């Protein structure tokens, strides 16, 4: 209990909502065009855009190096599937 | 966890999988770089983000009771003005009140009306999921005609809610406030632009944001964006803003889709597709057309 009934934000006390997940979204690096449509729509804010590694540049082939790749933080991802639904090129696949 | 998006509202909250409320909160909070103080009515947002002993809020946050998010915001504004006058506060924070449709249309309406009338400087955001979803889906003043709810259930003699939804935008507009807008969680850039405009408006401003509820509207968790878009494409939920009494429609749909496209995606309207209830769908379509015509006329006149 904190003083004066004020509760401070503490990420370590937050529930790890990744436990809720029964379908797991996976980003296909060869398809992701780096448009970041999925990022603001994710209710948990677990989608992030990052630079591609060299191996990922290789499999994505036709995409330029500058195009970022969406990655998912599975610690909080509830597996709702919104990212897969909004993706314009269907680069996110929900897996059991 | 996305660092930019979680600056003010973190991950690790308990909203249902596939709920759009966090996207609304992050977009509105992300519309300003200034300090903010949040006041919150009881509802889905409050119970899922403040489970003791953790909180998802990284900005100052106050929840008091169900009906008075607007009154709390008004109190914060009065306190800031008093502190400014005595020279103790230099940069007052922006005040944002969040409420669901239960805490805005029904229970919080008089507190909202009072705060708007007194002209406090704050933004009120109502996320409208069209019912009391947090307690199992009872009808509210925002529930549309014909929807199956816990307190307006479908049966052999009933087709769900028999009343039309309240026109809250007109009620709020009648207070003569400078900026109010209707937005949709499926169109986040539009929501962000409206939130920025509202926060830069001195005095009270108001945003009404549609929030499709995966649990009680009964659709798969992945669909909130698709169903939100259908609501706007069928003219059920037109996007518009009212600036100094002037109406501006933001999306003119050239060929609006028939309302069935929106209704058939949701379990709460499933019973309407039985033969005996087909008349109800026709009535809904008629009301949607009439409401949009009214809005278009207002936009033309002003």
XYZ file of N, CA and C in Angstrom, chain B residues 54-267:
642
model
N -1.924 -2.905 -9.250
C -1.221 -2.344 -10.395
C -2.095 -1.316 -11.088
N -1.479 -0.457 -11.866
C -2.222 0.491 -12.676
C -1.520 0.616 -14.022
N -2.291 0.798 -15.068
C -1.682 0.946 -16.396
C -1.381 2.397 -16.708
N -1.835 3.303 -15.846
C -1.725 4.727 -16.159
C -0.398 5.282 -15.693
N 0.311 5.936 -16.611
C 1.568 6.592 -16.241
C 1.353 8.089 -16.085
N 0.144 8.566 -16.312
C -0.193 9.978 -16.100
C -1.102 10.053 -14.876
N -1.179 11.238 -14.214
C -2.091 11.349 -13.063
C -3.511 10.971 -13.462
N -4.133 10.165 -12.622
C -5.421 9.567 -12.984
C -6.335 9.581 -11.763
N -7.566 10.042 -11.946
C -8.525 10.050 -10.833
C -9.801 9.352 -11.260
N -10.247 8.425 -10.415
C -11.577 7.866 -10.615
C -12.333 8.100 -9.321
N -13.512 8.708 -9.389
C -14.270 8.794 -8.137
C -15.512 7.919 -8.200
N -16.592 8.317 -8.840
C -17.746 7.418 -8.931
C -18.219 7.330 -10.379
N -19.320 6.614 -10.588
C -19.773 6.341 -11.950
C -20.117 7.622 -12.716
N -20.920 8.450 -12.095
C -21.546 9.518 -12.857
C -20.779 10.810 -12.981
N -19.612 10.933 -12.325
C -19.082 12.295 -12.273
C -17.686 12.486 -12.840
N -17.371 11.816 -13.931
C -16.079 12.051 -14.585
C -15.953 13.524 -14.984
N -17.048 14.095 -15.498
C -17.004 15.486 -15.941
C -16.895 16.430 -14.749
N -17.595 16.094 -13.642
C -17.522 16.952 -12.452
C -16.115 16.917 -11.857
N -15.470 15.728 -11.879
C -14.097 15.614 -11.390
C -13.168 16.470 -12.246
N -13.347 16.395 -13.576
C -12.526 17.196 -14.485
C -12.732 18.687 -14.201
N -13.994 19.061 -13.934
C -14.295 20.457 -13.625
C -13.574 20.900 -12.350
N -13.526 19.995 -11.356
C -12.834 20.302 -10.098
C -11.343 20.495 -10.318
N -10.748 19.640 -11.168
C -9.314 19.761 -11.456
C -9.049 21.106 -12.126
N -9.936 21.469 -13.053
C -9.758 22.732 -13.771
C -9.852 23.916 -12.804
N -10.843 23.868 -11.890
C -11.006 24.968 -10.926
C -9.776 25.068 -10.025
N -9.246 23.897 -9.601
C -8.068 23.890 -8.722
C -6.859 24.473 -9.460
N -6.695 24.083 -10.723
C -5.555 24.599 -11.488
C -5.640 26.114 -11.648
N -6.873 26.599 -11.897
C -7.042 28.048 -12.080
C -6.728 28.798 -10.789
N -7.156 28.216 -9.650
C -6.883 28.862 -8.354
C -5.381 28.890 -8.084
N -4.698 27.786 -8.375
C -3.246 27.715 -8.141
C -2.504 28.683 -9.065
N -3.018 28.818 -10.286
C -2.398 29.742 -11.239
C -2.513 31.175 -10.744
N -3.685 31.502 -10.214
C -3.963 32.850 -9.727
C -3.023 33.212 -8.586
N -2.766 32.239 -7.686
C -1.896 32.528 -6.550
C -0.421 32.337 -6.909
N -0.143 32.048 -8.185
C 1.242 31.970 -8.637
C 1.963 30.682 -8.312
N 1.237 29.650 -7.852
C 1.887 28.391 -7.486
C 2.028 27.441 -8.664
N 1.315 27.706 -9.741
C 1.339 26.811 -10.901
C 1.581 27.641 -12.159
N 2.600 27.208 -12.944
C 2.903 27.997 -14.146
C 2.287 27.368 -15.401
N 2.493 26.049 -15.551
C 1.980 25.385 -16.758
C 0.843 24.434 -16.399
N -0.387 24.878 -16.497
C -1.484 23.958 -16.170
C -1.536 22.800 -17.160
N -1.925 21.626 -16.638
C -1.988 20.429 -17.486
C -3.302 20.413 -18.257
N -3.295 19.676 -19.366
C -4.537 19.443 -20.101
C -5.360 18.431 -19.313
N -6.670 18.614 -19.309
C -7.532 17.698 -18.567
C -8.382 16.899 -19.553
N -8.314 15.576 -19.424
C -9.097 14.707 -20.308
C -9.968 13.798 -19.444
N -11.247 13.773 -19.720
C -12.151 12.857 -19.024
C -12.552 11.751 -19.988
N -12.459 10.502 -19.519
C -12.905 9.374 -20.330
C -14.155 8.781 -19.681
N -15.139 8.436 -20.488
C -16.325 7.764 -19.958
C -16.892 6.850 -21.005
N -17.547 5.801 -20.569
C -18.239 4.934 -21.519
C -19.593 5.529 -21.839
N -20.398 4.819 -22.616
C -21.698 5.400 -22.938
C -22.633 5.356 -21.731
N -22.469 4.381 -20.841
C -23.279 4.360 -19.626
C -22.994 5.567 -18.757
N -21.709 5.869 -18.588
C -21.284 6.992 -17.760
C -21.447 8.339 -18.438
N -21.893 8.353 -19.692
C -22.046 9.618 -20.406
C -23.493 9.865 -20.816
N -24.078 8.909 -21.544
C -25.456 9.070 -22.025
C -26.455 9.051 -20.865
N -26.229 8.153 -19.894
C -27.249 7.947 -18.864
C -26.831 8.556 -17.531
N -25.895 7.881 -16.849
C -25.627 8.221 -15.455
C -24.875 9.534 -15.323
N -23.946 9.805 -16.231
C -23.113 10.999 -16.083
C -23.626 12.207 -16.835
N -24.840 12.123 -17.377
C -25.297 13.195 -18.274
C -25.420 14.538 -17.563
N -25.953 14.533 -16.345
C -26.136 15.847 -15.701
C -24.809 16.445 -15.244
N -23.844 15.585 -14.850
C -22.520 16.107 -14.477
C -21.836 16.684 -15.717
N -21.992 15.987 -16.851
C -21.408 16.471 -18.108
C -22.051 17.793 -18.513
N -23.378 17.842 -18.423
C -24.103 19.050 -18.807
C -23.656 20.236 -17.951
N -23.510 19.995 -16.642
C -23.090 21.069 -15.744
C -21.700 21.576 -16.083
N -20.769 20.652 -16.317
C -19.389 21.050 -16.602
C -19.296 21.789 -17.934
N -20.099 21.374 -18.910
C -20.091 22.058 -20.213
C -20.664 23.465 -20.074
N -21.720 23.564 -19.285
C -22.407 24.849 -19.134
C -21.517 25.857 -18.394
N -20.746 25.358 -17.399
C -19.868 26.270 -16.655
C -18.625 26.655 -17.453
N -18.409 25.975 -18.581
C -17.321 26.358 -19.472
C -15.935 25.983 -18.983
N -15.799 24.871 -18.261
C -14.476 24.437 -17.819
C -13.616 24.033 -19.009
N -12.308 24.201 -18.852
C -11.398 23.888 -19.952
C -10.989 22.421 -19.875
N -11.703 21.552 -20.569
C -11.355 20.127 -20.557
C -11.904 19.446 -21.803
N -11.390 18.249 -22.054
C -11.888 17.450 -23.172
C -12.591 16.221 -22.606
N -13.805 15.988 -23.034
C -14.526 14.788 -22.611
C -14.551 13.806 -23.777
N -14.051 12.596 -23.541
C -14.069 11.569 -24.585
C -15.016 10.461 -24.153
N -16.051 10.222 -24.946
C -16.966 9.125 -24.656
C -16.671 7.988 -25.627
N -16.241 6.843 -25.104
C -16.095 5.670 -25.980
C -17.422 4.926 -25.939
N -18.070 4.846 -27.081
C -19.448 4.369 -27.125
C -19.480 2.928 -27.602
N -19.644 1.987 -26.657
C -19.803 0.590 -27.072
C -21.259 0.143 -26.973
N -22.146 1.114 -26.852
C -23.581 0.902 -26.990
C -24.180 -0.047 -25.961
N -23.789 0.121 -24.707
C -24.408 -0.669 -23.649
C -23.510 -0.763 -22.430
N -24.032 -1.368 -21.358
C -23.236 -1.566 -20.142
C -22.472 -2.885 -20.279
N -21.365 -2.848 -21.048
C -20.691 -4.088 -21.405
C -19.954 -4.723 -20.236
N -19.470 -3.893 -19.330
C -18.668 -4.358 -18.213
C -19.480 -5.236 -17.258
N -20.807 -5.028 -17.200
C -21.644 -5.812 -16.292
C -22.482 -6.843 -17.035
N -22.156 -7.122 -18.278
C -22.834 -8.199 -18.976
C -23.768 -7.780 -20.090
N -23.756 -6.489 -20.449
C -24.500 -6.075 -21.641
C -25.935 -5.680 -21.408
N -26.199 -4.812 -20.419
C -27.551 -4.271 -20.282
C -27.731 -3.118 -21.271
N -28.985 -2.801 -21.578
C -29.234 -1.717 -22.529
C -28.853 -0.368 -21.915
N -28.429 0.566 -22.760
C -28.196 1.934 -22.303
C -28.889 2.868 -23.283
N -28.779 4.156 -23.026
C -29.377 5.134 -23.936
C -28.724 5.126 -25.300
N -27.571 4.448 -25.405
C -26.846 4.416 -26.679
C -27.104 3.147 -27.469
N -27.769 2.161 -26.863
C -28.002 0.893 -27.567
C -28.931 1.129 -28.762
N -28.582 0.620 -29.949
C -29.437 0.856 -31.102
C -30.721 0.037 -31.063
N -31.689 0.518 -31.819
C -33.000 -0.134 -31.980
C -32.821 -1.560 -32.497
N -33.495 -2.492 -31.846
C -33.492 -3.866 -32.345
C -32.369 -4.739 -31.813
N -31.473 -4.197 -30.978
C -30.363 -5.012 -30.477
C -30.826 -5.898 -29.328
N -30.282 -7.100 -29.288
C -30.567 -8.025 -28.198
C -29.663 -7.692 -27.021
N -30.233 -7.333 -25.867
C -29.411 -7.037 -24.689
C -29.948 -7.834 -23.509
N -29.220 -7.773 -22.384
C -29.629 -8.576 -21.242
C -30.950 -8.079 -20.653
N -31.161 -6.749 -20.679
C -32.395 -6.211 -20.113
C -33.436 -5.884 -21.184
N -33.124 -6.155 -22.443
C -34.127 -6.060 -23.507
C -33.958 -7.304 -24.364
N -34.249 -8.482 -23.769
C -33.920 -9.732 -24.463
C -34.907 -10.065 -25.582
N -34.426 -10.856 -26.506
C -35.252 -11.302 -27.620
C -36.075 -12.506 -27.169
N -37.338 -12.533 -27.549
C -38.188 -13.676 -27.235
C -39.281 -13.792 -28.271
N -40.306 -14.561 -27.960
C -41.358 -14.755 -28.955
C -42.131 -13.455 -29.192
N -42.201 -12.576 -28.186
C -42.954 -11.338 -28.329
C -42.044 -10.118 -28.525
N -40.736 -10.313 -28.446
C -39.850 -9.141 -28.432
C -38.731 -9.288 -29.453
N -38.347 -8.182 -30.063
C -37.223 -8.217 -31.003
C -36.025 -7.450 -30.462
N -35.937 -7.319 -29.135
C -34.811 -6.575 -28.537
C -35.247 -5.186 -28.136
N -34.293 -4.245 -28.168
C -34.609 -2.887 -27.699
C -35.622 -2.213 -28.623
N -36.656 -1.635 -28.046
C -37.720 -1.050 -28.870
C -37.602 0.471 -28.997
N -36.594 1.058 -28.353
C -36.437 2.511 -28.446
C -35.248 2.860 -29.336
N -35.291 4.069 -29.882
C -34.153 4.550 -30.681
C -33.064 5.063 -29.753
N -31.812 5.118 -30.263
C -30.731 5.628 -29.420
C -30.815 7.152 -29.304
N -30.253 7.630 -28.215
C -30.255 9.062 -27.932
C -29.301 9.780 -28.873
N -29.671 10.990 -29.296
C -28.754 11.765 -30.129
C -27.899 12.658 -29.220
N -26.818 12.074 -28.710
C -26.016 12.800 -27.722
C -25.302 14.006 -28.324
N -24.906 13.885 -29.590
C -24.191 15.006 -30.222
C -25.042 16.271 -30.195
N -26.347 16.129 -30.464
C -27.233 17.301 -30.441
C -27.405 17.840 -29.027
N -27.470 16.914 -28.045
C -27.610 17.352 -26.648
C -26.388 18.167 -26.249
N -25.193 17.672 -26.594
C -23.965 18.377 -26.216
C -23.849 19.696 -26.983
N -24.239 19.640 -28.248
C -24.150 20.850 -29.081
C -25.025 21.964 -28.518
N -26.166 21.580 -27.933
C -27.097 22.572 -27.390
C -26.473 23.415 -26.270
N -25.333 22.961 -25.718
C -24.654 23.753 -24.683
C -23.824 24.878 -25.293
N -23.771 24.899 -26.626
C -23.034 25.972 -27.299
C -21.532 25.875 -27.132
N -20.979 24.651 -27.014
C -19.531 24.543 -26.879
C -18.875 24.695 -28.252
N -17.573 25.041 -28.239
C -16.920 25.447 -29.491
C -16.580 24.279 -30.396
N -16.194 23.140 -29.817
C -15.779 22.032 -30.694
C -16.302 20.706 -30.175
N -16.974 19.968 -31.038
C -17.331 18.588 -30.715
C -17.295 17.770 -32.006
N -17.013 16.488 -31.873
C -16.861 15.683 -33.076
C -17.270 14.248 -32.801
N -17.717 13.584 -33.863
C -18.021 12.161 -33.796
C -16.924 11.420 -34.556
N -16.292 10.444 -33.908
C -15.188 9.716 -34.526
C -15.432 8.220 -34.383
N -14.480 7.439 -34.899
C -14.644 5.986 -34.924
C -13.268 5.373 -34.701
N -13.195 4.354 -33.856
C -11.900 3.750 -33.527
C -11.238 3.110 -34.751
N -12.023 2.817 -35.793
C -11.445 2.213 -36.998
C -10.669 3.240 -37.817
N -10.888 4.531 -37.546
C -10.186 5.583 -38.294
C -9.330 6.378 -37.316
N -8.171 5.825 -36.949
C -7.358 6.453 -35.894
C -6.724 7.778 -36.315
N -6.233 7.949 -37.569
C -5.678 9.262 -37.923
C -6.721 10.380 -37.808
N -7.962 10.063 -38.191
C -9.050 11.031 -38.067
C -9.312 11.362 -36.588
N -9.284 10.318 -35.743
C -9.492 10.528 -34.302
C -8.385 11.396 -33.718
N -7.147 11.148 -34.149
C -6.017 11.910 -33.621
C -6.131 13.390 -33.995
N -6.499 13.633 -35.255
C -6.657 15.021 -35.712
C -7.740 15.722 -34.889
N -8.850 15.002 -34.640
C -9.940 15.600 -33.881
C -9.537 15.850 -32.430
N -8.758 14.909 -31.853
C -8.316 15.082 -30.468
C -7.388 16.285 -30.356
N -6.498 16.456 -31.349
C -5.599 17.615 -31.327
C -6.389 18.919 -31.398
N -7.363 18.944 -32.297
C -8.198 20.129 -32.449
C -8.936 20.426 -31.143
N -9.485 19.358 -30.546
C -10.270 19.536 -29.323
C -9.400 20.030 -28.180
N -8.169 19.478 -28.064
C -7.295 19.875 -26.960
C -6.800 21.315 -27.136
N -6.721 21.783 -28.389
C -6.277 23.152 -28.618
C -7.417 24.160 -28.548
N -8.640 23.660 -28.348
C -9.786 24.571 -28.216
C -9.895 25.025 -26.765
N -9.893 26.322 -26.502
C -10.109 26.745 -25.124
C -11.548 26.451 -24.706
N -11.747 26.120 -23.456
C -13.093 25.769 -22.991
C -13.388 24.312 -23.232
N -14.618 23.884 -22.944
C -14.934 22.465 -23.064
C -15.012 21.985 -24.514
N -14.622 20.740 -24.732
C -14.787 20.118 -26.046
C -15.176 18.657 -25.819
N -15.709 18.040 -26.851
C -16.320 16.720 -26.673
C -16.056 15.829 -27.874
N -15.693 14.570 -27.609
C -15.505 13.588 -28.689
C -16.375 12.370 -28.404
N -17.104 11.912 -29.406
C -17.895 10.691 -29.280
C -17.296 9.657 -30.225
N -16.744 8.576 -29.654
C -15.992 7.613 -30.462
C -16.681 6.247 -30.413
N -16.981 5.695 -31.567
C -17.598 4.364 -31.622
C -16.563 3.296 -31.270
N -16.966 2.340 -30.436
C -16.044 1.299 -29.997
C -16.738 -0.056 -30.080
N -16.597 -0.779 -31.188
C -17.251 -2.087 -31.296
C -16.763 -3.046 -30.202
N -17.723 -3.658 -29.494
C -17.388 -4.523 -28.355
C -17.461 -5.981 -28.780
N -16.329 -6.649 -28.726
C -16.270 -8.024 -29.228
C -17.137 -8.988 -28.411
N -17.265 -8.750 -27.105
C -17.989 -9.684 -26.246
C -19.497 -9.602 -26.432
N -20.053 -8.389 -26.377
C -21.511 -8.270 -26.295
C -22.129 -7.967 -27.658
N -21.361 -7.365 -28.570
C -21.888 -7.250 -29.929
C -21.794 -8.625 -30.587
N -20.984 -9.479 -29.992
C -20.806 -10.880 -30.404
C -20.221 -11.009 -31.812
N -18.917 -10.766 -31.900
C -18.189 -11.039 -33.139
C -16.789 -11.505 -32.770
N -16.042 -12.139 -33.696
C -14.707 -12.647 -33.364
C -13.777 -11.524 -32.890
N -12.825 -11.861 -32.016
C -11.984 -10.837 -31.392
C -11.156 -10.033 -32.388
N -10.962 -10.564 -33.597
C -10.078 -9.875 -34.533
C -10.780 -8.779 -35.338
N -12.091 -8.588 -35.140
C -12.874 -7.833 -36.133
C -13.214 -6.389 -35.777
N -12.688 -5.833 -34.662
C -13.234 -4.529 -34.280
C -13.005 -3.439 -35.316
N -11.904 -3.501 -36.046
C -11.624 -2.477 -37.050
C -12.576 -2.632 -38.236
N -12.767 -3.891 -38.671
C -13.629 -4.149 -39.835
C -15.057 -3.711 -39.550
N -15.563 -4.002 -38.338
C -16.949 -3.671 -38.021
C -17.105 -2.167 -37.805
N -16.087 -1.545 -37.219
C -16.109 -0.084 -37.098
C -16.178 0.577 -38.464
N -15.425 0.059 -39.419
C -15.442 0.625 -40.777
C -16.814 0.450 -41.413
N -17.428 -0.740 -41.214
C -18.761 -0.975 -41.787
C -19.786 0.001 -41.224
N -19.657 0.333 -39.927
C -20.605 1.266 -39.314
C -20.560 2.612 -40.018
N -19.370 3.037 -40.433
C -19.249 4.316 -41.127
C -19.642 4.183 -42.591
N -19.287 3.059 -43.207
C -19.600 2.878 -44.634
C -21.095 2.723 -44.898
N -21.857 2.296 -43.865
C -23.306 2.176 -44.048
C -24.035 3.434 -43.599
N -23.289 4.472 -43.190
C -23.853 5.710 -42.657
C -24.537 5.533 -41.310
N -24.346 4.379 -40.671
C -24.864 4.200 -39.313
C -24.115 5.143 -38.367
N -22.831 5.351 -38.630
C -21.986 6.167 -37.765
C -21.177 7.133 -38.631
N -21.800 8.194 -39.169
C -21.035 9.131 -39.993
C -19.996 9.880 -39.158
N -18.879 10.217 -39.777
C -17.851 10.984 -39.074
C -18.086 12.455 -39.375
N -18.282 13.237 -38.324
C -18.458 14.670 -38.556
C -17.971 15.468 -37.363
N -17.773 16.760 -37.582
C -17.380 17.633 -36.481
C -18.217 18.907 -36.520
N -18.369 19.525 -35.360
C -19.143 20.758 -35.267
C -18.223 21.805 -34.646
N -17.862 22.786 -35.470
C -16.921 23.804 -35.026
C -17.648 25.138 -35.001
N -17.769 25.757 -33.859
C -18.516 27.012 -33.722
C -19.910 26.906 -34.350
N -20.554 25.777 -34.149
C -21.909 25.598 -34.683
C -21.960 25.186 -36.141
N -20.785 25.102 -36.787
C -20.750 24.748 -38.205
C -20.487 23.253 -38.368
N -21.374 22.569 -39.098
C -21.230 21.120 -39.289
C -20.317 20.830 -40.469
N -19.384 19.886 -40.276
C -18.559 19.429 -41.388
C -18.607 17.902 -41.400
N -19.055 17.318 -42.509
C -19.037 15.847 -42.616
C -17.670 15.459 -43.172
N -16.961 14.554 -42.479
C -15.592 14.212 -42.875
C -15.521 13.117 -43.924
N -16.535 12.253 -43.952
C -16.482 11.163 -44.929
C -17.776 11.158 -45.671
N -17.755 11.575 -46.925
C -19.012 11.462 -47.658
C -18.947 10.151 -48.428
N -19.775 9.186 -48.000
C -19.786 7.877 -48.647
C -20.661 8.006 -49.888
N -20.058 7.765 -51.062
C -20.819 7.982 -52.304
C -21.964 6.992 -52.426
N -21.644 5.721 -52.211
C -22.701 4.719 -52.267
C -22.718 3.964 -50.959
N -23.510 4.456 -49.989
C -23.518 3.762 -48.701
C -23.998 2.321 -48.842
N -23.351 1.440 -48.079
C -23.744 0.021 -48.122
C -25.077 -0.147 -47.402
N -25.867 -1.172 -47.760
C -27.102 -1.417 -47.004
C -26.778 -1.797 -45.559
N -27.672 -1.427 -44.636
C -27.408 -1.610 -43.206
C -27.245 -3.090 -42.845
N -27.806 -3.999 -43.654
C -27.651 -5.436 -43.381
C -26.187 -5.840 -43.293
N -25.348 -5.205 -44.110
C -23.918 -5.539 -44.121
C -23.310 -5.359 -42.724
N -23.763 -4.299 -42.046
C -23.281 -4.029 -40.687
C -23.956 -4.964 -39.685
N -25.278 -5.139 -39.810
C -26.032 -5.928 -38.829
C -25.631 -7.396 -38.838
N -25.362 -7.941 -40.030
C -25.148 -9.394 -40.115
C -23.808 -9.836 -39.530
N -22.914 -8.877 -39.266
C -21.623 -9.254 -38.696
C -21.709 -9.529 -37.194
N -22.851 -9.180 -36.570
C -22.920 -9.231 -35.114
C -24.017 -10.136 -34.581
N -23.685 -10.885 -33.520
C -24.648 -11.794 -32.904
C -25.823 -11.089 -32.264
